[in-house]
Tab-separated table of C-alpha atoms in Angstrom:
chain	number	residue	atom	x	y	z
A	1	MET	CA	0.000	-0.058	0.029
A	2	LYS	CA	1.313	3.480	-0.915
A	3	LEU	CA	1.758	5.936	1.811
A	4	MET	CA	1.115	9.709	1.491
A	5	THR	CA	3.761	12.064	2.055
A	6	THR	CA	3.330	15.882	2.734
A	7	LEU	CA	6.042	18.683	3.263
A	8	PHE	CA	4.727	21.082	5.755
A	9	ALA	CA	7.407	23.463	6.771
A	10	ALA	CA	9.854	25.558	4.851
A	11	ALA	CA	13.464	24.201	4.439
A	12	LEU	CA	16.697	25.969	5.228
A	13	ALA	CA	19.499	25.611	2.906
A	14	THR	CA	20.789	22.039	2.286
A	15	LEU	CA	23.417	21.084	4.673
A	16	PRO	CA	26.610	19.435	3.512
A	17	VAL	CA	27.789	15.901	4.175
A	18	GLY	CA	31.262	15.864	5.957
A	19	MET	CA	33.971	13.523	7.289
A	20	ALA	CA	32.360	12.376	10.504
A	21	ALA	CA	29.807	13.450	13.101
A	22	GLN	CA	30.121	17.311	13.911
A	23	ALA	CA	29.094	18.944	17.106
A	24	GLN	CA	29.821	22.694	17.505
A	25	GLU	CA	32.309	23.060	14.748
A	26	GLY	CA	29.665	23.104	12.025
A	27	PRO	CA	26.328	21.735	10.672
A	28	LEU	CA	25.003	18.237	11.736
A	29	ARG	CA	26.427	15.666	9.481
A	30	ILE	CA	27.980	12.248	9.156
A	31	GLU	CA	30.179	10.617	6.334
A	32	ILE	CA	30.228	6.940	6.744
A	33	THR	CA	33.854	5.725	6.129
A	34	GLU	CA	35.581	2.365	6.796
A	35	GLY	CA	37.060	3.594	9.892
A	36	VAL	CA	35.363	3.442	13.551
A	37	VAL	CA	32.514	6.058	13.828
A	38	GLU	CA	31.472	7.343	17.129
A	39	PRO	CA	27.796	6.878	17.228
A	40	LEU	CA	25.941	10.220	17.020
A	41	PRO	CA	23.848	10.953	20.033
A	42	PHE	CA	20.325	11.803	19.366
A	43	ALA	CA	17.166	12.637	21.298
A	44	ILE	CA	13.774	11.544	20.431
A	45	PRO	CA	11.039	12.404	22.869
A	46	THR	CA	7.840	10.162	22.691
A	47	PHE	CA	5.849	11.636	19.750
A	48	ILE	CA	2.840	13.705	20.808
A	49	ALA	CA	-0.530	12.079	20.540
A	50	GLU	CA	-2.758	14.647	19.044
A	51	THR	CA	-5.833	12.490	19.309
A	52	PRO	CA	-6.814	10.342	22.354
A	53	GLU	CA	-6.571	7.017	20.252
A	54	ALA	CA	-3.180	8.096	18.985
A	55	GLN	CA	-1.120	7.387	22.251
A	56	GLN	CA	-0.539	3.617	21.606
A	57	TRP	CA	0.717	4.392	18.021
A	58	ALA	CA	2.900	7.260	19.145
A	59	ASP	CA	4.704	4.998	21.593
A	60	ARG	CA	5.260	2.375	19.222
A	61	ILE	CA	6.245	4.556	16.289
A	62	THR	CA	8.807	6.451	18.348
A	63	GLN	CA	10.322	3.132	19.560
A	64	VAL	CA	10.726	1.727	15.916
A	65	ILE	CA	12.276	4.918	14.627
A	66	ALA	CA	14.850	4.746	17.572
A	67	ASP	CA	15.558	1.153	17.008
A	68	ASP	CA	16.053	1.741	13.199
A	69	LEU	CA	18.595	4.400	13.805
A	70	THR	CA	20.558	2.737	16.681
A	71	GLY	CA	20.442	-0.617	14.833
A	72	THR	CA	22.867	0.905	12.087
A	73	GLY	CA	25.499	1.436	14.630
A	74	LEU	CA	25.833	5.034	13.568
A	75	PHE	CA	23.454	6.528	16.096
A	76	ARG	CA	23.072	6.474	19.939
A	77	ARG	CA	19.769	7.209	21.469
A	78	ILE	CA	19.863	9.332	24.651
A	79	SER	CA	17.732	8.093	27.438
A	80	SER	CA	14.646	10.197	28.220
A	81	ASP	CA	15.713	10.115	32.019
A	82	ALA	CA	18.530	12.590	30.956
A	83	PHE	CA	16.043	15.130	29.397
A	84	VAL	CA	16.195	18.663	30.901
A	85	SER	CA	12.487	19.160	29.776
A	86	GLN	CA	9.736	17.220	28.291
A	87	LEU	CA	7.821	18.171	25.235
A	88	THR	CA	4.087	18.643	25.467
A	89	GLU	CA	3.100	19.902	22.143
A	90	PHE	CA	4.451	19.659	18.454
A	91	THR	CA	5.868	23.246	17.427
A	92	PRO	CA	8.180	24.420	14.952
A	93	SER	CA	10.548	25.760	17.445
A	94	VAL	CA	12.599	24.081	20.427
A	95	THR	CA	14.717	25.319	23.225
A	96	TYR	CA	18.060	24.352	21.907
A	97	ALA	CA	19.769	24.851	25.264
A	98	ASN	CA	18.013	22.139	26.919
A	99	TRP	CA	19.275	19.748	24.202
A	100	GLN	CA	22.720	21.016	24.262
A	101	ALA	CA	22.723	20.407	28.039
A	102	ILE	CA	22.668	16.749	27.385
A	103	ASN	CA	24.968	16.647	24.374
A	104	ALA	CA	22.262	15.762	21.988
A	105	GLN	CA	23.524	16.556	18.324
A	106	ALA	CA	20.218	15.667	16.721
A	107	LEU	CA	16.580	16.113	17.803
A	108	ILE	CA	13.623	14.486	16.593
A	109	THR	CA	10.153	15.571	17.367
A	110	GLY	CA	6.782	14.241	16.089
A	111	ALA	CA	3.246	13.992	16.423
A	112	VAL	CA	0.664	11.210	15.730
A	113	SER	CA	-3.133	11.471	15.108
A	114	THR	CA	-5.822	9.229	14.069
A	115	GLY	CA	-8.950	9.645	12.142
A	116	ALA	CA	-12.499	8.141	12.352
A	117	ASP	CA	-11.790	6.064	9.213
A	118	GLY	CA	-8.914	4.229	10.762
A	119	SER	CA	-6.341	6.481	9.157
A	120	LEU	CA	-3.075	7.355	10.822
A	121	SER	CA	-1.212	10.409	10.334
A	122	VAL	CA	2.557	11.104	11.446
A	123	LYS	CA	4.558	14.267	11.327
A	124	PHE	CA	8.074	14.980	12.287
A	125	ARG	CA	10.795	17.551	12.393
A	126	LEU	CA	14.581	17.028	12.646
A	127	PHE	CA	16.680	19.628	14.316
A	128	ASP	CA	20.498	20.169	14.321
A	129	VAL	CA	20.923	21.060	18.174
A	130	PHE	CA	24.400	22.851	18.109
A	131	SER	CA	23.682	24.768	14.940
A	132	GLU	CA	20.425	25.680	16.389
A	133	ALA	CA	18.447	25.075	13.111
A	134	PRO	CA	15.967	22.717	11.606
A	135	LEU	CA	17.712	19.976	9.295
A	136	GLY	CA	15.414	19.912	6.270
A	137	GLU	CA	11.861	20.319	5.931
A	138	GLY	CA	8.973	18.958	8.257
A	139	LEU	CA	7.329	15.789	6.803
A	140	GLN	CA	3.887	14.374	7.090
A	141	LEU	CA	2.943	10.731	6.342
A	142	GLN	CA	-0.501	9.230	6.095
A	143	GLY	CA	-1.635	5.655	5.937
A	144	ASN	CA	-3.908	3.326	7.841
A	145	GLN	CA	-3.277	1.983	11.276
A	146	ASN	CA	-2.101	-1.408	9.934
A	147	ASP	CA	0.884	0.589	8.412
A	148	TRP	CA	2.160	1.998	11.606
A	149	ARG	CA	5.458	0.347	11.202
A	150	ARG	CA	5.945	1.436	7.601
A	151	LEU	CA	5.275	5.076	8.769
A	152	ALA	CA	7.839	4.751	11.441
A	153	HIS	CA	10.452	3.259	8.969
A	154	ARG	CA	9.788	6.157	6.535
A	155	VAL	CA	10.464	8.640	9.207
A	156	ALA	CA	13.716	6.809	10.123
A	157	ASP	CA	14.810	6.698	6.400
A	158	ALA	CA	14.272	10.507	6.205
A	159	VAL	CA	16.399	11.019	9.276
A	160	TYR	CA	19.052	8.816	8.146
A	161	SER	CA	19.185	10.350	4.681
A	162	ARG	CA	19.460	13.780	6.022
A	163	ILE	CA	22.249	13.207	8.467
A	164	THR	CA	24.234	10.814	6.291
A	165	GLY	CA	23.579	11.960	2.802
A	166	GLU	CA	22.777	8.467	1.870
A	167	SER	CA	19.304	7.000	0.930
A	168	GLY	CA	17.870	4.779	3.701
A	169	TYR	CA	16.897	1.193	3.782
A	170	PHE	CA	14.416	0.666	6.714
A	171	ASP	CA	11.114	0.706	4.532
A	172	SER	CA	12.041	-2.551	2.803
A	173	ARG	CA	11.328	-6.190	3.111
A	174	VAL	CA	13.374	-9.540	2.900
A	175	VAL	CA	12.358	-12.708	1.329
A	176	PHE	CA	13.850	-15.881	2.939
A	177	VAL	CA	13.661	-19.535	3.471
A	178	SER	CA	12.267	-20.206	6.929
A	179	GLU	CA	13.542	-23.603	8.368
A	180	GLN	CA	12.182	-25.835	11.194
A	181	GLY	CA	12.904	-29.348	12.328
A	182	PRO	CA	16.146	-31.362	12.705
A	183	LYS	CA	19.026	-30.940	10.490
A	184	ASP	CA	18.438	-34.030	8.545
A	185	ASP	CA	14.913	-33.564	8.194
A	186	ARG	CA	14.367	-29.817	7.872
A	187	GLN	CA	11.061	-28.284	6.620
A	188	LYS	CA	11.798	-25.245	4.460
A	189	ARG	CA	9.119	-22.703	3.286
A	190	LEU	CA	9.377	-19.333	1.760
A	191	ALA	CA	8.553	-16.446	3.995
A	192	VAL	CA	8.731	-12.561	3.758
A	193	MET	CA	9.219	-9.961	6.586
A	194	ASP	CA	10.272	-6.440	7.356
A	195	TYR	CA	13.999	-5.665	7.102
A	196	ASP	CA	14.084	-5.996	10.926
A	197	GLY	CA	12.390	-9.366	11.310
A	198	ALA	CA	8.919	-8.041	12.171
A	199	ASN	CA	5.770	-8.973	10.112
A	200	VAL	CA	6.765	-12.466	8.984
A	201	GLN	CA	4.271	-13.890	6.464
A	202	TYR	CA	4.629	-17.475	4.872
A	203	LEU	CA	4.309	-17.809	1.152
A	204	THR	CA	4.591	-21.491	0.817
A	205	ASP	CA	3.413	-24.371	2.989
A	206	GLY	CA	6.676	-26.379	3.449
A	207	GLY	CA	5.408	-29.345	1.536
A	208	ALA	CA	8.500	-29.172	-0.767
A	209	LEU	CA	12.086	-28.037	-0.453
A	210	VAL	CA	12.402	-24.450	-1.588
A	211	LEU	CA	15.709	-22.419	-2.228
A	212	ALA	CA	17.106	-19.007	-3.138
A	213	PRO	CA	14.242	-16.729	-3.475
A	214	ARG	CA	14.927	-13.560	-5.341
A	215	PHE	CA	12.859	-10.292	-5.335
A	216	SER	CA	12.057	-8.560	-8.593
A	217	PRO	CA	13.237	-4.819	-8.895
A	218	ALA	CA	9.656	-3.434	-8.170
A	219	GLY	CA	9.391	-5.919	-5.133
A	220	ASP	CA	6.134	-7.307	-6.375
A	221	ARG	CA	7.419	-10.777	-7.457
A	222	VAL	CA	9.819	-13.366	-6.342
A	223	LEU	CA	11.592	-16.017	-8.215
A	224	TYR	CA	12.723	-19.263	-6.376
A	225	THR	CA	13.705	-22.843	-6.710
A	226	SER	CA	11.221	-25.672	-5.846
A	227	TYR	CA	11.857	-29.547	-5.551
A	228	GLU	CA	8.068	-30.399	-5.625
A	229	SER	CA	8.448	-32.184	-8.889
A	230	GLY	CA	11.523	-34.243	-7.595
A	231	PHE	CA	14.140	-32.182	-9.319
A	232	PRO	CA	14.916	-28.408	-9.128
A	233	GLN	CA	12.554	-26.058	-11.020
A	234	ILE	CA	12.129	-22.271	-11.161
A	235	TYR	CA	8.871	-20.612	-10.314
A	236	GLU	CA	7.722	-17.009	-10.101
A	237	MET	CA	5.418	-15.896	-7.392
A	238	ASN	CA	3.262	-12.675	-7.061
A	239	VAL	CA	3.786	-11.667	-3.578
A	240	GLY	CA	0.564	-9.958	-3.182
A	241	SER	CA	-1.670	-12.675	-4.383
A	242	VAL	CA	0.730	-15.565	-3.728
A	243	SER	CA	-0.214	-16.969	-7.038
A	244	ARG	CA	2.763	-18.722	-8.968
A	245	SER	CA	3.755	-20.094	-12.388
A	246	ALA	CA	6.687	-22.214	-13.542
A	247	LEU	CA	9.476	-20.386	-15.678
A	248	GLN	CA	9.580	-21.416	-19.279
A	249	VAL	CA	12.766	-23.318	-19.286
A	250	PRO	CA	14.608	-25.976	-21.412
A	251	ALA	CA	12.601	-29.244	-21.308
A	252	GLU	CA	13.955	-32.018	-19.069
A	253	SER	CA	16.544	-29.822	-17.366
A	254	MET	CA	17.143	-28.946	-13.880
A	255	THR	CA	16.892	-25.137	-13.324
A	256	PHE	CA	18.141	-23.038	-10.412
A	257	SER	CA	19.930	-19.831	-9.216
A	258	PRO	CA	17.466	-17.258	-10.958
A	259	ARG	CA	17.727	-13.755	-10.833
A	260	TYR	CA	15.768	-10.761	-12.306
A	261	ALA	CA	17.497	-8.317	-14.726
A	262	PRO	CA	16.972	-4.474	-13.737
A	263	ASP	CA	14.198	-4.479	-16.329
A	264	GLY	CA	12.182	-6.688	-13.931
A	265	ASN	CA	11.177	-9.087	-16.836
A	266	THR	CA	14.274	-10.622	-18.118
A	267	VAL	CA	15.462	-13.685	-15.956
A	268	ILE	CA	18.832	-15.185	-15.947
A	269	PHE	CA	19.371	-18.720	-14.378
A	270	SER	CA	21.471	-21.906	-14.324
A	271	ALA	CA	20.238	-25.053	-16.173
A	272	SER	CA	21.543	-28.381	-15.996
A	273	THR	CA	21.112	-30.537	-19.106
A	274	GLY	CA	22.971	-33.786	-20.029
A	275	GLY	CA	25.378	-33.213	-17.140
A	276	ASN	CA	26.404	-29.881	-18.237
A	277	THR	CA	25.380	-26.549	-16.299
A	278	ASP	CA	25.367	-23.372	-18.133
A	279	LEU	CA	23.764	-19.998	-17.825
A	280	TYR	CA	20.477	-19.048	-19.636
A	281	ARG	CA	18.353	-16.003	-20.089
A	282	VAL	CA	14.720	-15.723	-20.935
A	283	ARG	CA	12.875	-12.797	-21.986
A	284	PRO	CA	9.017	-12.071	-21.695
A	285	GLY	CA	7.236	-14.146	-24.339
A	286	GLY	CA	10.451	-15.577	-25.606
A	287	SER	CA	12.592	-18.917	-25.505
A	288	PRO	CA	15.569	-19.458	-23.339
A	289	GLU	CA	18.871	-18.280	-24.670
A	290	ARG	CA	21.987	-20.015	-23.839
A	291	LEU	CA	24.736	-17.448	-22.557
A	292	THR	CA	27.717	-19.910	-21.794
A	293	ASN	CA	28.726	-23.211	-23.376
A	294	ALA	CA	31.579	-24.749	-21.357
A	295	PRO	CA	32.125	-28.143	-19.829
A	296	SER	CA	32.509	-26.367	-16.319
A	297	ILE	CA	29.692	-25.415	-13.958
A	298	GLU	CA	28.433	-21.775	-14.362
A	299	THR	CA	25.970	-20.623	-11.659
A	300	ALA	CA	24.934	-17.839	-9.338
A	301	PRO	CA	24.461	-15.010	-12.055
A	302	SER	CA	23.852	-11.506	-10.934
A	303	PHE	CA	23.277	-8.483	-13.137
A	304	SER	CA	25.143	-5.112	-12.780
A	305	PRO	CA	22.545	-2.301	-11.970
A	306	ASP	CA	22.663	-1.022	-15.482
A	307	GLY	CA	21.970	-4.548	-16.965
A	308	SER	CA	24.994	-4.390	-19.106
A	309	GLN	CA	27.138	-7.090	-17.422
A	310	ILE	CA	26.676	-10.350	-15.306
A	311	VAL	CA	28.850	-11.648	-12.565
A	312	PHE	CA	28.886	-15.265	-12.013
A	313	GLU	CA	30.436	-18.373	-10.536
A	314	SER	CA	32.309	-20.899	-12.514
A	315	ASP	CA	34.874	-23.613	-11.859
A	316	ARG	CA	36.388	-23.475	-15.348
A	317	SER	CA	39.750	-22.683	-13.680
A	318	GLY	CA	39.532	-25.743	-11.498
A	319	THR	CA	38.022	-24.232	-8.525
A	320	PRO	CA	34.904	-22.014	-8.117
A	321	GLN	CA	35.888	-18.352	-9.008
A	322	LEU	CA	34.112	-15.268	-9.893
A	323	TYR	CA	33.873	-13.979	-13.548
A	324	ILE	CA	32.240	-11.120	-15.392
A	325	MET	CA	30.840	-11.242	-18.889
A	326	PRO	CA	28.536	-9.045	-21.126
A	327	ALA	CA	24.842	-9.553	-20.400
A	328	ASN	CA	24.346	-11.053	-23.920
A	329	GLY	CA	27.029	-13.476	-23.215
A	330	GLY	CA	30.489	-13.654	-24.871
A	331	GLU	CA	34.089	-13.668	-23.226
A	332	ALA	CA	34.224	-13.621	-19.367
A	333	ARG	CA	37.134	-12.271	-17.431
A	334	ARG	CA	38.154	-13.671	-14.026
A	335	ILE	CA	38.029	-11.122	-11.191
A	336	SER	CA	38.778	-13.322	-8.045
A	337	PHE	CA	42.344	-14.283	-7.386
A	338	GLY	CA	42.784	-14.560	-3.576
A	339	ALA	CA	43.354	-18.006	-1.996
A	340	GLY	CA	40.337	-20.145	-1.550
A	341	ARG	CA	36.976	-20.654	-3.392
A	342	TYR	CA	34.582	-17.946	-4.275
A	343	GLY	CA	30.754	-18.151	-4.901
A	344	THR	CA	27.359	-16.445	-4.707
A	345	PRO	CA	28.505	-13.066	-6.104
A	346	VAL	CA	25.960	-10.200	-5.866
A	347	TRP	CA	26.292	-6.764	-7.540
A	348	SER	CA	25.927	-3.849	-5.255
A	349	PRO	CA	22.910	-1.441	-6.034
A	350	ARG	CA	25.549	1.310	-6.328
A	351	GLY	CA	27.524	-0.572	-9.010
A	352	ASP	CA	30.675	-0.167	-7.399
A	353	LEU	CA	31.225	-3.419	-5.424
A	354	ILE	CA	30.547	-7.067	-5.744
A	355	ALA	CA	29.628	-9.207	-2.519
A	356	PHE	CA	30.572	-12.837	-2.403
A	357	THR	CA	30.838	-15.925	-0.285
A	358	LYS	CA	34.478	-17.229	0.288
A	359	GLN	CA	35.737	-20.579	1.651
A	360	ASN	CA	39.304	-20.775	2.750
A	361	GLU	CA	41.257	-22.848	5.365
A	362	GLY	CA	38.124	-24.285	6.851
A	363	ARG	CA	36.234	-20.937	7.397
A	364	PHE	CA	33.483	-19.179	5.431
A	365	HIS	CA	33.511	-15.405	4.936
A	366	ILE	CA	31.358	-12.676	3.314
A	367	GLY	CA	33.356	-10.385	1.465
A	368	VAL	CA	33.252	-7.514	-1.024
A	369	MET	CA	35.666	-6.421	-3.921
A	370	ARG	CA	35.598	-3.826	-6.597
A	371	THR	CA	34.369	-4.866	-9.928
A	372	ASP	CA	37.894	-5.316	-11.237
A	373	GLY	CA	38.682	-7.723	-8.284
A	374	SER	CA	40.713	-5.187	-6.493
A	375	GLU	CA	40.434	-4.173	-2.784
A	376	GLU	CA	39.065	-7.431	-1.599
A	377	ARG	CA	37.831	-7.186	2.134
A	378	LEU	CA	36.396	-9.957	4.260
A	379	LEU	CA	33.712	-8.744	6.445
A	380	THR	CA	32.940	-11.942	8.458
A	381	ALA	CA	34.329	-15.303	9.351
A	382	SER	CA	32.482	-18.436	10.768
A	383	PHE	CA	31.957	-22.080	10.408
A	384	LEU	CA	29.445	-21.221	7.574
A	385	ASP	CA	28.663	-17.737	6.385
A	386	GLU	CA	27.074	-17.637	2.856
A	387	GLY	CA	24.641	-16.072	0.460
A	388	PRO	CA	24.999	-12.193	0.818
A	389	THR	CA	22.199	-9.844	-0.286
A	390	TRP	CA	22.393	-6.062	-0.461
A	391	ALA	CA	20.319	-3.487	1.283
A	392	PRO	CA	18.669	-0.991	-1.404
A	393	ASN	CA	21.140	1.610	-0.545
A	394	GLY	CA	24.169	-0.670	-0.878
A	395	ARG	CA	25.238	0.134	2.876
A	396	VAL	CA	24.447	-3.311	4.558
A	397	LEU	CA	24.631	-6.801	3.676
A	398	MET	CA	22.388	-9.553	5.101
A	399	PHE	CA	23.483	-13.452	4.862
A	400	THR	CA	23.013	-16.776	6.323
A	401	ARG	CA	25.057	-18.178	9.292
A	402	GLU	CA	24.991	-21.704	10.073
A	403	THR	CA	26.324	-23.245	13.328
A	404	SER	CA	28.228	-26.507	13.372
A	405	GLY	CA	27.341	-29.912	14.630
A	406	ALA	CA	24.442	-32.283	14.299
A	407	GLY	CA	22.149	-29.612	16.031
A	408	GLY	CA	23.414	-26.795	13.818
A	409	ALA	CA	21.013	-24.130	12.796
A	410	SER	CA	20.832	-21.367	10.383
A	411	ALA	CA	20.083	-17.911	11.129
A	412	LEU	CA	20.249	-14.380	9.277
A	413	TYR	CA	22.806	-11.831	10.183
A	414	SER	CA	23.614	-8.356	8.717
A	415	VAL	CA	26.757	-6.380	8.625
A	416	ASP	CA	27.830	-2.983	7.357
A	417	VAL	CA	29.929	-3.052	4.264
A	418	SER	CA	32.737	-1.689	6.340
A	419	GLY	CA	32.748	-4.822	8.388
A	420	ARG	CA	31.211	-3.011	11.415
A	421	ASN	CA	28.043	-3.693	13.284
A	422	LEU	CA	27.443	-7.483	12.807
A	423	ARG	CA	23.911	-8.200	14.229
A	424	ARG	CA	21.582	-11.000	14.154
A	425	VAL	CA	18.259	-10.604	12.499
A	426	GLU	CA	15.627	-12.110	14.724
A	427	THR	CA	13.327	-14.516	13.081
A	428	PRO	CA	10.597	-16.973	14.457
A	429	ALA	CA	12.553	-20.016	13.377
A	430	GLY	CA	15.736	-20.881	11.557
A	431	ALA	CA	16.281	-18.810	8.491
A	432	SER	CA	18.389	-18.980	5.239
A	433	ASP	CA	18.726	-17.489	1.766
A	434	PRO	CA	17.755	-13.954	2.354
A	435	ALA	CA	16.987	-11.424	-0.413
A	436	TRP	CA	16.398	-7.797	0.083
A	437	SER	CA	13.760	-5.957	-1.701
A	438	PRO	CA	14.057	-2.409	-3.074
A	439	LEU	CA	12.505	0.451	-0.827
A	440	LEU	CA	8.694	0.014	-0.868
A	441	PRO	CA	6.672	2.302	-3.035
């Protein structure tokens, strides 16, 4: 459901984005670097309830906004116990001295109201405390009461964007494989949730093994692999209606590792026919086109954001490595040259990095490298880390981590692209194969 957005206050001049969190030296700003960033302290009094029924929503919305910001590792919430004064109404001005006294660098104020028709309205302002000025315009969002979490995420995205200069990622969803049962007999079903693990909805019943779901660029459809016929086959599901259809692929072939092109219609995938595994592409209304033709295994393709290139995994050199080729097929160039085995490459939404899984010396890692293979950095290390997916803004990666032993279980984790802020994403049961959606419309 689309949410309505309204600007309701005049903006000051756009403030620049600098090297780190600033206090009295200049306007409030953060530039996220690979170094350690001291979290920026912010105050967010509970939003004002402007109608009697709005108090429950005001409390919840304030908490989600605070959780979104602190969860990045870039912000630190100041406890309300430290406040010099409490806000009792939503006004365009604040007493900056009260917030300077507790060393708040940013102040977020807001109000919530409800309508008789079940509508919910949220408005907020962001202030640079030490510059004693609003940071951007006030913003008002409207939806229904079932959308309260989305409204909170939208506010947090706006705050994040104004302070960091980057787009946010909180108002997004993740499709994944929910796992239950013992390791040797695990039930797997498709599920979708908010980026933070809330609002889990199940898309399949667990009657068949499912793997590798992937969102469309619009976030309305999901590709995934199912074993319901006894061998892997790719399906496309409409997330809203939960209706699905099989992808038109080569007859009597096993198909897997699907992914959409940036146009949202073209699909690239792996197909195994006669013992040979190659990459194929299928366009709307067309027949599958073979893009590779080699005795090696070619799999896990991912498009560049402009759709002109594909990164994929191949063992043509003897071990699984990463290669890039034109989207129409053709000569591929190898980009991974470090020790170990590389797989599951995913192109960043920004186009500058490729994330991957690496196995070396008995450990698994999530890493990133430039598109020419340079500047490889490993962000994690564990018994088994695999399958990275990018947040819509290219700042955060989510992946699967599995523990060792007969009772080992899978869970979802996220990490900043700099390697900071490793966090577990809470889910009702075990989870694997995450795929991040774009920002919701």
